PDB file of C-alpha atoms and ligand atoms in Angstrom:
ATOM      1  CA  MET A 422     144.424  38.319  99.915  1.00  0.00           C
ATOM      2  CA  TYR A 423     143.640  41.421 102.235  1.00  0.00           C
ATOM      3  CA  HIS A 424     143.641  45.200 101.216  1.00  0.00           C
ATOM      4  CA  ILE A 425     144.854  47.918 103.301  1.00  0.00           C
ATOM      5  CA  ASN A 426     143.135  51.181 103.025  1.00  0.00           C
ATOM      6  CA  ILE A 427     144.523  54.443 104.339  1.00  0.00           C
ATOM      7  CA  LEU A 428     141.527  56.449 105.677  1.00  0.00           C
ATOM      8  CA  ASP A 429     142.387  60.134 106.106  1.00  0.00           C
ATOM      9  CA  LEU A 430     140.477  61.669 108.794  1.00  0.00           C
ATOM     10  CA  HIS A 431     141.015  65.241 107.869  1.00  0.00           C
ATOM     11  CA  PHE A 432     141.930  66.476 111.339  1.00  0.00           C
ATOM     12  CA  LYS A 433     141.295  70.113 111.877  1.00  0.00           C
ATOM     13  CA  GLY A 434     140.340  70.197 108.056  1.00  0.00           C
ATOM     14  CA  ALA A 435     143.743  69.234 107.007  1.00  0.00           C
ATOM     15  CA  LYS A 436     144.953  66.285 104.905  1.00  0.00           C
ATOM     16  CA  LYS A 437     147.431  63.786 106.144  1.00  0.00           C
ATOM     17  CA  VAL A 438     147.578  64.270 109.676  1.00  0.00           C
ATOM     18  CA  ILE A 439     145.652  61.391 111.240  1.00  0.00           C
ATOM     19  CA  ALA A 440     145.007  58.133 109.605  1.00  0.00           C
ATOM     20  CA  SER A 441     142.961  55.185 110.258  1.00  0.00           C
ATOM     21  CA  PHE A 442     143.595  51.812 108.677  1.00  0.00           C
ATOM     22  CA  LEU A 443     140.936  49.788 107.064  1.00  0.00           C
ATOM     23  CA  ILE A 444     141.980  46.192 106.596  1.00  0.00           C
ATOM     24  CA  SER A 445     139.435  44.218 104.509  1.00  0.00           C
ATOM     25  CA  HIS A 446     139.547  40.540 103.719  1.00  0.00           C
ATOM     26  CA  GLY A 447     136.002  39.021 102.199  1.00  0.00           C
ATOM     27  CA  ASP A 448     133.419  39.935 104.802  1.00  0.00           C
ATOM     28  CA  THR A 449     135.850  40.604 107.595  1.00  0.00           C
ATOM     29  CA  HIS A 450     136.793  44.374 108.154  1.00  0.00           C
ATOM     30  CA  VAL A 451     139.239  45.510 110.815  1.00  0.00           C
ATOM     31  CA  LEU A 452     140.083  49.122 111.717  1.00  0.00           C
ATOM     32  CA  ILE A 453     143.705  50.029 113.307  1.00  0.00           C
ATOM     33  CA  GLU A 454     143.168  53.122 114.906  1.00  0.00           C
ATOM     34  CA  THR A 455     140.089  55.189 115.011  1.00  0.00           C
ATOM     35  CA  GLY A 456     141.302  58.762 115.057  1.00  0.00           C
ATOM     36  CA  PRO A 457     139.555  61.064 117.724  1.00  0.00           C
ATOM     37  CA  GLU A 458     135.686  61.453 118.154  1.00  0.00           C
ATOM     38  CA  SER A 459     135.906  65.013 116.590  1.00  0.00           C
ATOM     39  CA  THR A 460     136.617  63.301 113.299  1.00  0.00           C
ATOM     40  CA  TRP A 461     133.939  60.577 113.482  1.00  0.00           C
ATOM     41  CA  ASN A 462     132.258  62.236 110.331  1.00  0.00           C
ATOM     42  CA  SER A 463     135.278  61.812 108.306  1.00  0.00           C
ATOM     43  CA  LEU A 464     135.702  58.241 109.470  1.00  0.00           C
ATOM     44  CA  THR A 465     132.084  57.355 108.525  1.00  0.00           C
ATOM     45  CA  ILE A 466     132.404  59.049 105.206  1.00  0.00           C
ATOM     46  CA  ALA A 467     135.559  57.117 104.299  1.00  0.00           C
ATOM     47  CA  LEU A 468     134.061  53.838 105.288  1.00  0.00           C
ATOM     48  CA  GLY A 469     131.037  54.652 103.234  1.00  0.00           C
ATOM     49  CA  LYS A 470     133.229  55.046 100.194  1.00  0.00           C
ATOM     50  CA  HIS A 471     134.216  51.466 100.737  1.00  0.00           C
ATOM     51  CA  GLY A 472     130.558  50.577 101.072  1.00  0.00           C
ATOM     52  CA  LEU A 473     130.903  49.964 104.865  1.00  0.00           C
ATOM     53  CA  LYS A 474     129.107  51.325 107.941  1.00  0.00           C
ATOM     54  CA  PRO A 475     130.577  51.519 111.415  1.00  0.00           C
ATOM     55  CA  GLY A 476     128.567  48.369 112.417  1.00  0.00           C
ATOM     56  CA  ASP A 477     130.381  46.259 109.663  1.00  0.00           C
ATOM     57  CA  ILE A 478     133.644  46.685 111.488  1.00  0.00           C
ATOM     58  CA  ASP A 479     134.523  43.409 113.435  1.00  0.00           C
ATOM     59  CA  ALA A 480     137.271  44.589 115.309  1.00  0.00           C
ATOM     60  CA  VAL A 481     139.451  47.716 116.322  1.00  0.00           C
ATOM     61  CA  LEU A 482     143.173  47.392 117.010  1.00  0.00           C
ATOM     62  CA  LEU A 483     144.505  50.227 119.036  1.00  0.00           C
ATOM     63  CA  SER A 484     148.175  51.205 119.275  1.00  0.00           C
ATOM     64  CA  HIS A 485     147.600  53.162 122.318  1.00  0.00           C
ATOM     65  CA  ILE A 486     144.849  55.223 124.005  1.00  0.00           C
ATOM     66  CA  HIS A 487     145.992  58.674 123.118  1.00  0.00           C
ATOM     67  CA  PHE A 488     142.767  60.634 121.968  1.00  0.00           C
ATOM     68  CA  ASP A 489     144.136  60.941 118.291  1.00  0.00           C
ATOM     69  CA  HIS A 490     144.447  57.159 117.994  1.00  0.00           C
ATOM     70  CA  ALA A 491     141.556  55.863 120.082  1.00  0.00           C
ATOM     71  CA  GLY A 492     139.315  58.768 120.871  1.00  0.00           C
ATOM     72  CA  ALA A 493     136.452  57.195 118.710  1.00  0.00           C
ATOM     73  CA  ALA A 494     136.885  53.650 119.787  1.00  0.00           C
ATOM     74  CA  TRP A 495     133.822  53.887 122.058  1.00  0.00           C
ATOM     75  CA  LYS A 496     131.597  54.744 119.106  1.00  0.00           C
ATOM     76  CA  LEU A 497     132.818  51.687 117.076  1.00  0.00           C
ATOM     77  CA  ALA A 498     132.107  49.538 120.289  1.00  0.00           C
ATOM     78  CA  GLU A 499     128.753  50.984 120.476  1.00  0.00           C
ATOM     79  CA  ALA A 500     128.285  49.784 116.758  1.00  0.00           C
ATOM     80  CA  GLY A 501     129.286  46.205 117.629  1.00  0.00           C
ATOM     81  CA  ALA A 502     133.140  46.080 117.200  1.00  0.00           C
ATOM     82  CA  ARG A 503     135.591  44.511 119.565  1.00  0.00           C
ATOM     83  CA  ILE A 504     138.281  46.773 120.754  1.00  0.00           C
ATOM     84  CA  LEU A 505     141.944  45.317 121.298  1.00  0.00           C
ATOM     85  CA  VAL A 506     144.242  47.147 123.292  1.00  0.00           C
ATOM     86  CA  HIS A 507     147.290  46.623 125.717  1.00  0.00           C
ATOM     87  CA  PRO A 508     146.008  45.382 129.263  1.00  0.00           C
ATOM     88  CA  LEU A 509     147.193  48.676 130.655  1.00  0.00           C
ATOM     89  CA  GLY A 510     144.770  50.650 128.368  1.00  0.00           C
ATOM     90  CA  ILE A 511     141.678  48.862 129.383  1.00  0.00           C
ATOM     91  CA  PRO A 512     140.705  50.892 132.596  1.00  0.00           C
ATOM     92  CA  HIS A 513     141.183  54.046 130.741  1.00  0.00           C
ATOM     93  CA  LEU A 514     138.978  53.022 127.919  1.00  0.00           C
ATOM     94  CA  SER A 515     136.274  51.632 130.300  1.00  0.00           C
ATOM     95  CA  LYS A 516     136.266  54.817 132.494  1.00  0.00           C
ATOM     96  CA  PRO A 517     137.944  57.569 130.471  1.00  0.00           C
ATOM     97  CA  GLU A 518     137.560  60.446 133.080  1.00  0.00           C
ATOM     98  CA  ARG A 519     141.231  60.245 134.394  1.00  0.00           C
ATOM     99  CA  LEU A 520     142.436  60.040 130.659  1.00  0.00           C
ATOM    100  CA  TRP A 521     140.591  62.945 129.961  1.00  0.00           C
ATOM    101  CA  GLN A 522     141.673  65.182 132.882  1.00  0.00           C
ATOM    102  CA  SER A 523     145.310  64.225 132.250  1.00  0.00           C
ATOM    103  CA  ALA A 524     144.941  65.355 128.550  1.00  0.00           C
ATOM    104  CA  ALA A 525     142.944  68.426 129.736  1.00  0.00           C
ATOM    105  CA  ARG A 526     146.076  69.471 131.860  1.00  0.00           C
ATOM    106  CA  ILE A 527     148.047  69.296 128.659  1.00  0.00           C
ATOM    107  CA  TYR A 528     145.860  70.949 126.212  1.00  0.00           C
ATOM    108  CA  GLY A 529     143.576  72.942 128.325  1.00  0.00           C
ATOM    109  CA  GLU A 530     140.040  72.127 129.383  1.00  0.00           C
ATOM    110  CA  ALA A 531     138.492  74.661 126.954  1.00  0.00           C
ATOM    111  CA  ASN A 532     140.226  73.107 123.943  1.00  0.00           C
ATOM    112  CA  MET A 533     139.402  69.555 124.544  1.00  0.00           C
ATOM    113  CA  GLU A 534     136.052  69.134 123.070  1.00  0.00           C
ATOM    114  CA  GLN A 535     136.959  71.095 119.840  1.00  0.00           C
ATOM    115  CA  LEU A 536     140.202  68.900 119.500  1.00  0.00           C
ATOM    116  CA  TRP A 537     138.970  65.694 120.540  1.00  0.00           C
ATOM    117  CA  GLY A 538     135.225  65.574 120.560  1.00  0.00           C
ATOM    118  CA  LYS A 539     133.583  63.355 123.329  1.00  0.00           C
ATOM    119  CA  MET A 540     134.616  60.377 124.969  1.00  0.00           C
ATOM    120  CA  ASN A 541     132.581  57.821 126.728  1.00  0.00           C
ATOM    121  CA  GLY A 542     133.289  54.477 128.464  1.00  0.00           C
ATOM    122  CA  ILE A 543     133.512  51.369 126.636  1.00  0.00           C
ATOM    123  CA  ALA A 544     131.518  48.191 127.921  1.00  0.00           C
ATOM    124  CA  ALA A 545     133.733  45.507 129.563  1.00  0.00           C
ATOM    125  CA  ASN A 546     132.398  42.901 127.203  1.00  0.00           C
ATOM    126  CA  LYS A 547     133.883  44.848 124.111  1.00  0.00           C
ATOM    127  CA  LEU A 548     137.488  45.212 125.584  1.00  0.00           C
ATOM    128  CA  VAL A 549     140.046  42.713 124.747  1.00  0.00           C
ATOM    129  CA  ALA A 550     143.472  42.914 126.551  1.00  0.00           C
ATOM    130  CA  THR A 551     146.192  41.886 124.069  1.00  0.00           C
ATOM    131  CA  SER A 552     149.786  41.495 125.182  1.00  0.00           C
ATOM    132  CA  HIS A 553     153.332  40.976 123.590  1.00  0.00           C
ATOM    133  CA  GLN A 554     153.593  38.582 120.816  1.00  0.00           C
ATOM    134  CA  GLU A 555     149.920  37.565 121.083  1.00  0.00           C
ATOM    135  CA  LYS A 556     148.410  36.350 117.765  1.00  0.00           C
ATOM    136  CA  VAL A 557     144.918  37.647 116.984  1.00  0.00           C
ATOM    137  CA  CYS A 558     142.845  35.815 114.434  1.00  0.00           C
ATOM    138  CA  ILE A 559     139.995  37.957 113.069  1.00  0.00           C
ATOM    139  CA  GLY A 560     138.431  36.079 110.236  1.00  0.00           C
ATOM    140  CA  GLU A 561     141.284  34.779 108.122  1.00  0.00           C
ATOM    141  CA  LEU A 562     143.494  37.618 109.126  1.00  0.00           C
ATOM    142  CA  THR A 563     146.367  37.085 111.699  1.00  0.00           C
ATOM    143  CA  PHE A 564     147.842  40.047 113.414  1.00  0.00           C
ATOM    144  CA  SER A 565     150.749  39.938 115.903  1.00  0.00           C
ATOM    145  CA  ALA A 566     150.800  42.414 118.678  1.00  0.00           C
ATOM    146  CA  LEU A 567     154.161  43.876 119.597  1.00  0.00           C
ATOM    147  CA  HIS A 568     154.528  45.580 122.744  1.00  0.00           C
ATOM    148  CA  THR A 569     156.582  48.594 122.081  1.00  0.00           C
ATOM    149  CA  PRO A 570     157.068  51.224 124.808  1.00  0.00           C
ATOM    150  CA  GLY A 571     158.972  54.470 124.553  1.00  0.00           C
ATOM    151  CA  HIS A 572     156.256  56.738 123.441  1.00  0.00           C
ATOM    152  CA  ALA A 573     153.637  55.369 125.701  1.00  0.00           C
ATOM    153  CA  SER A 574     154.163  52.454 127.937  1.00  0.00           C
ATOM    154  CA  HIS A 575     151.230  50.636 126.801  1.00  0.00           C
ATOM    155  CA  HIS A 576     152.126  51.016 123.003  1.00  0.00           C
ATOM    156  CA  ILE A 577     151.341  48.087 120.723  1.00  0.00           C
ATOM    157  CA  ALA A 578     152.627  48.045 117.033  1.00  0.00           C
ATOM    158  CA  TRP A 579     150.327  45.525 114.984  1.00  0.00           C
ATOM    159  CA  GLN A 580     152.086  43.295 112.413  1.00  0.00           C
ATOM    160  CA  LEU A 581     150.020  41.701 109.554  1.00  0.00           C
ATOM    161  CA  GLY A 582     152.421  39.752 107.250  1.00  0.00           C
ATOM    162  CA  GLN A 583     155.426  41.987 106.601  1.00  0.00           C
ATOM    163  CA  ASN A 584     153.562  45.167 107.161  1.00  0.00           C
ATOM    164  CA  ILE A 585     153.701  46.934 110.611  1.00  0.00           C
ATOM    165  CA  PHE A 586     151.164  49.405 111.851  1.00  0.00           C
ATOM    166  CA  THR A 587     153.533  51.619 114.113  1.00  0.00           C
ATOM    167  CA  GLY A 588     151.212  53.690 116.065  1.00  0.00           C
ATOM    168  CA  ASP A 589     153.501  56.663 117.373  1.00  0.00           C
ATOM    169  CA  VAL A 590     156.587  54.379 118.127  1.00  0.00           C
ATOM    170  CA  GLY A 591     157.447  54.525 114.411  1.00  0.00           C
ATOM    171  CA  GLY A 592     157.370  58.529 114.642  1.00  0.00           C
ATOM    172  CA  VAL A 593     155.794  61.014 112.452  1.00  0.00           C
ATOM    173  CA  LYS A 594     156.439  61.567 108.757  1.00  0.00           C
ATOM    174  CA  ILE A 595     154.128  63.651 106.568  1.00  0.00           C
ATOM    175  CA  SER A 596     154.311  63.951 102.767  1.00  0.00           C
ATOM    176  CA  GLY A 597     157.961  63.205 102.176  1.00  0.00           C
ATOM    177  CA  GLY A 598     158.985  65.521 105.061  1.00  0.00           C
ATOM    178  CA  PRO A 599     161.535  64.613 107.857  1.00  0.00           C
ATOM    179  CA  VAL A 600     161.060  61.877 110.535  1.00  0.00           C
ATOM    180  CA  VAL A 601     160.342  63.079 113.979  1.00  0.00           C
ATOM    181  CA  PRO A 602     159.482  61.506 117.458  1.00  0.00           C
ATOM    182  CA  PRO A 603     156.264  62.477 119.070  1.00  0.00           C
ATOM    183  CA  CYS A 604     157.265  62.948 122.865  1.00  0.00           C
ATOM    184  CA  PRO A 605     154.312  63.867 124.822  1.00  0.00           C
ATOM    185  CA  PRO A 606     154.171  63.319 128.733  1.00  0.00           C
ATOM    186  CA  PRO A 607     154.067  61.279 130.540  1.00  0.00           C
ATOM    187  CA  ASP A 608     155.673  57.995 129.430  1.00  0.00           C
ATOM    188  CA  ILE A 609     158.619  59.185 127.091  1.00  0.00           C
ATOM    189  CA  HIS A 610     161.275  56.653 127.679  1.00  0.00           C
ATOM    190  CA  LEU A 611     164.439  56.850 125.483  1.00  0.00           C
ATOM    191  CA  GLU A 612     165.981  53.316 126.159  1.00  0.00           C
ATOM    192  CA  ASP A 613     162.643  51.679 125.830  1.00  0.00           C
ATOM    193  CA  TRP A 614     162.097  53.590 122.515  1.00  0.00           C
ATOM    194  CA  LYS A 615     165.227  52.389 121.075  1.00  0.00           C
ATOM    195  CA  LYS A 616     164.442  48.931 122.151  1.00  0.00           C
ATOM    196  CA  SER A 617     161.011  49.123 120.533  1.00  0.00           C
ATOM    197  CA  ILE A 618     162.724  50.391 117.223  1.00  0.00           C
ATOM    198  CA  ARG A 619     165.075  47.464 117.334  1.00  0.00           C
ATOM    199  CA  LEU A 620     162.135  44.874 117.906  1.00  0.00           C
ATOM    200  CA  LEU A 621     160.511  46.353 115.022  1.00  0.00           C
ATOM    201  CA  MET A 622     163.532  46.420 112.790  1.00  0.00           C
ATOM    202  CA  ASP A 623     164.171  42.708 113.734  1.00  0.00           C
ATOM    203  CA  ARG A 624     160.784  41.808 112.247  1.00  0.00           C
ATOM    204  CA  LYS A 625     162.157  42.895 108.819  1.00  0.00           C
ATOM    205  CA  PRO A 626     159.053  44.693 107.660  1.00  0.00           C
ATOM    206  CA  GLU A 627     158.627  45.614 104.072  1.00  0.00           C
ATOM    207  CA  LYS A 628     156.309  48.492 104.745  1.00  0.00           C
ATOM    208  CA  LEU A 629     155.368  50.586 107.729  1.00  0.00           C
ATOM    209  CA  TYR A 630     152.069  52.502 108.113  1.00  0.00           C
ATOM    210  CA  LEU A 631     152.145  55.383 110.369  1.00  0.00           C
ATOM    211  CA  THR A 632     149.153  57.013 111.945  1.00  0.00           C
ATOM    212  CA  HIS A 633     150.807  60.408 111.119  1.00  0.00           C
ATOM    213  CA  PHE A 634     150.870  59.743 108.085  1.00  0.00           C
ATOM    214  CA  GLY A 635     150.691  56.770 105.806  1.00  0.00           C
ATOM    215  CA  GLU A 636     152.804  54.211 104.046  1.00  0.00           C
ATOM    216  CA  ILE A 637     156.667  53.969 104.302  1.00  0.00           C
ATOM    217  CA  ALA A 638     158.320  51.841 101.877  1.00  0.00           C
ATOM    218  CA  HIS A 639     161.836  52.121 103.371  1.00  0.00           C
ATOM    219  CA  PRO A 640     161.569  51.038 106.967  1.00  0.00           C
ATOM    220  CA  VAL A 641     165.284  50.677 107.635  1.00  0.00           C
ATOM    221  CA  GLU A 642     166.053  54.247 106.537  1.00  0.00           C
ATOM    222  CA  HIS A 643     163.061  55.553 108.368  1.00  0.00           C
ATOM    223  CA  PHE A 644     164.146  54.053 111.655  1.00  0.00           C
ATOM    224  CA  GLN A 645     167.452  55.137 111.376  1.00  0.00           C
ATOM    225  CA  MET A 646     166.246  58.779 110.950  1.00  0.00           C
ATOM    226  CA  LEU A 647     163.846  58.272 113.772  1.00  0.00           C
ATOM    227  CA  GLU A 648     166.452  57.304 116.180  1.00  0.00           C
ATOM    228  CA  LYS A 649     168.780  60.031 115.126  1.00  0.00           C
ATOM    229  CA  MET A 650     166.020  62.443 115.714  1.00  0.00           C
ATOM    230  CA  LEU A 651     165.158  61.102 118.893  1.00  0.00           C
ATOM    231  CA  ASP A 652     168.740  61.402 120.137  1.00  0.00           C
ATOM    232  CA  ASP A 653     168.916  65.010 118.777  1.00  0.00           C
ATOM    233  CA  TRP A 654     165.810  66.098 120.456  1.00  0.00           C
ATOM    234  CA  ALA A 655     166.668  64.348 123.707  1.00  0.00           C
ATOM    235  CA  SER A 656     169.970  65.829 124.009  1.00  0.00           C
ATOM    236  CA  TRP A 657     168.813  69.348 122.937  1.00  0.00           C
ATOM    237  CA  MET A 658     166.349  69.012 125.979  1.00  0.00           C
ATOM    238  CA  LYS A 659     168.946  67.744 128.364  1.00  0.00           C
ATOM    239  CA  VAL A 660     171.082  70.858 128.201  1.00  0.00           C
ATOM    240  CA  HIS A 661     167.981  73.170 128.975  1.00  0.00           C
ATOM    241  CA  TYR A 662     166.924  71.008 131.727  1.00  0.00           C
ATOM    242  CA  GLU A 663     170.414  70.990 133.415  1.00  0.00           C
ATOM    243  CA  GLN A 664     170.514  74.744 132.879  1.00  0.00           C
ATOM    244  CA  GLU A 665     167.123  74.967 134.667  1.00  0.00           C
ATOM    245  CA  THR A 666     165.766  77.116 131.997  1.00  0.00           C
ATOM    246  CA  PRO A 667     162.167  78.324 132.313  1.00  0.00           C
ATOM    247  CA  ILE A 668     159.681  76.152 130.774  1.00  0.00           C
ATOM    248  CA  ASP A 669     158.154  78.764 128.508  1.00  0.00           C
ATOM    249  CA  GLU A 670     161.579  79.826 127.383  1.00  0.00           C
ATOM    250  CA  VAL A 671     162.525  76.309 126.492  1.00  0.00           C
ATOM    251  CA  LYS A 672     159.332  75.902 124.477  1.00  0.00           C
ATOM    252  CA  ARG A 673     159.821  79.062 122.589  1.00  0.00           C
ATOM    253  CA  ALA A 674     163.429  77.977 121.814  1.00  0.00           C
ATOM    254  CA  PHE A 675     162.391  74.475 120.802  1.00  0.00           C
ATOM    255  CA  MET A 676     159.758  75.515 118.451  1.00  0.00           C
ATOM    256  CA  ALA A 677     162.393  77.753 116.729  1.00  0.00           C
ATOM    257  CA  TYR A 678     164.879  74.942 116.864  1.00  0.00           C
ATOM    258  CA  THR A 679     162.512  72.448 115.201  1.00  0.00           C
ATOM    259  CA  ALA A 680     161.332  75.049 112.512  1.00  0.00           C
ATOM    260  CA  ARG A 681     164.820  75.415 111.550  1.00  0.00           C
ATOM    261  CA  GLN A 682     165.317  71.637 111.317  1.00  0.00           C
ATOM    262  CA  MET A 683     162.300  71.337 109.218  1.00  0.00           C
ATOM    263  CA  GLU A 684     163.334  74.115 106.686  1.00  0.00           C
ATOM    264  CA  LYS A 685     166.731  72.426 106.437  1.00  0.00           C
ATOM    265  CA  GLN A 686     164.944  69.531 105.230  1.00  0.00           C
ATOM    266  CA  GLY A 687     162.765  71.206 102.624  1.00  0.00           C
ATOM    267  CA  ALA A 688     159.421  71.323 104.706  1.00  0.00           C
ATOM    268  CA  ASP A 689     157.642  74.614 103.935  1.00  0.00           C
ATOM    269  CA  GLU A 690     155.455  76.502 106.413  1.00  0.00           C
ATOM    270  CA  ASN A 691     152.370  74.519 105.216  1.00  0.00           C
ATOM    271  CA  LEU A 692     153.922  71.207 105.967  1.00  0.00           C
ATOM    272  CA  GLN A 693     155.251  72.486 109.086  1.00  0.00           C
ATOM    273  CA  ALA A 694     151.678  73.327 110.098  1.00  0.00           C
ATOM    274  CA  LEU A 695     150.620  69.797 109.496  1.00  0.00           C
ATOM    275  CA  TYR A 696     153.651  68.483 111.603  1.00  0.00           C
ATOM    276  CA  GLU A 697     152.240  70.849 114.472  1.00  0.00           C
ATOM    277  CA  TYR A 698     148.888  69.350 114.154  1.00  0.00           C
ATOM    278  CA  ALA A 699     150.088  65.885 114.454  1.00  0.00           C
ATOM    279  CA  ASN A 700     152.737  66.550 116.963  1.00  0.00           C
ATOM    280  CA  PRO A 701     152.751  70.042 118.623  1.00  0.00           C
ATOM    281  CA  SER A 702     156.478  70.768 119.435  1.00  0.00           C
ATOM    282  CA  TRP A 703     155.593  72.481 122.775  1.00  0.00           C
ATOM    283  CA  MET A 704     154.244  68.984 123.982  1.00  0.00           C
ATOM    284  CA  SER A 705     157.515  67.176 123.372  1.00  0.00           C
ATOM    285  CA  VAL A 706     159.195  69.810 125.496  1.00  0.00           C
ATOM    286  CA  SER A 707     157.023  68.969 128.615  1.00  0.00           C
ATOM    287  CA  GLY A 708     157.615  65.012 127.593  1.00  0.00           C
ATOM    288  CA  LEU A 709     161.398  65.073 127.313  1.00  0.00           C
ATOM    289  CA  ILE A 710     161.928  67.506 130.184  1.00  0.00           C
ATOM    290  CA  ARG A 711     159.844  65.066 132.376  1.00  0.00           C
ATOM    291  CA  TYR A 712     161.955  61.984 131.029  1.00  0.00           C
ATOM    292  CA  TRP A 713     165.179  63.657 132.182  1.00  0.00           C
ATOM    293  CA  LYS A 714     163.805  64.677 135.470  1.00  0.00           C
ATOM    294  CA  LEU A 715     162.618  61.129 136.222  1.00  0.00           C
ATOM    295  CA  LYS A 716     165.992  59.719 134.956  1.00  0.00           C
ATOM    296  CA  GLU A 717     167.928  61.917 137.249  1.00  0.00           C
ATOM    297  CA  LYS A 718     165.966  60.947 140.480  1.00  0.00           C
ATOM    298  CA  ASN A 719     166.464  57.278 139.033  1.00  0.00           C
ATOM    299  CA  TYR A 720     162.552  56.745 138.929  1.00  0.00           C
ATOM    300  CA  ILE A 721     162.969  55.298 135.455  1.00  0.00           C
TER     301      ILE A 721
HETATM  302 ZN1   ZN B1104     150.417  59.143 121.026  1.00  0.00          ZN
END
């Protein structure tokens, strides 16, 4: 039987913001998500606690290519691991310049390295394209790739037995706080996201593993909350989009709105800060406004 270990990568020195999952079965070791390169040190320390080095990892399964999930994949590839990702993610991982530039437009070039560390390209012979419902066998472990767009067009949730590793399509929930949907640009798609939630629920998972952060024992309630919040945030944003409120004003108002939501659900300031590390609210403003804009023009 395999073991699932949650590795805390201590992003920004905080606990329970970004996870990587180590799944071990005999001599087979698989990582789901790598975190960014900036937390490489934490990752190697966490692997060391299990008696492992990066070179012991056989394969890395990525949910998507955002830096907080995939930023350190190139280092594991250099250490020998195969990197599995949706086909649309392959060109970005082999030549990450465009990915880096588009993240720099969101976060600001000056903040990039401190937040995410470095990103180098991955050799073509280490990258494996994986699409919907493909079964991936690594040693005696069999994973199913579930294409689950909505948060990112190339998003994959990984199923192992009745466990699903949900990447970001399963939302963010930290330390018993509320469930929230991370909505960064450029791929947010409400209808796709809801379809993905349905697809995951149809699999009747017993447990979910969220990259932000950890194990969820009640998947049905979790997904219901996620869908409710997705609708709530999207309709809040639609009003401001239609009123053409200046973007900085929307960001301020949305941060105040989500802070109130958090307080109502019992999240204190410290917990709210962790949510902001994992899923900055200002970023969801850009993502959801873009969604409504594209929708109005019938582009999506
Ligand atoms: Zn993401």
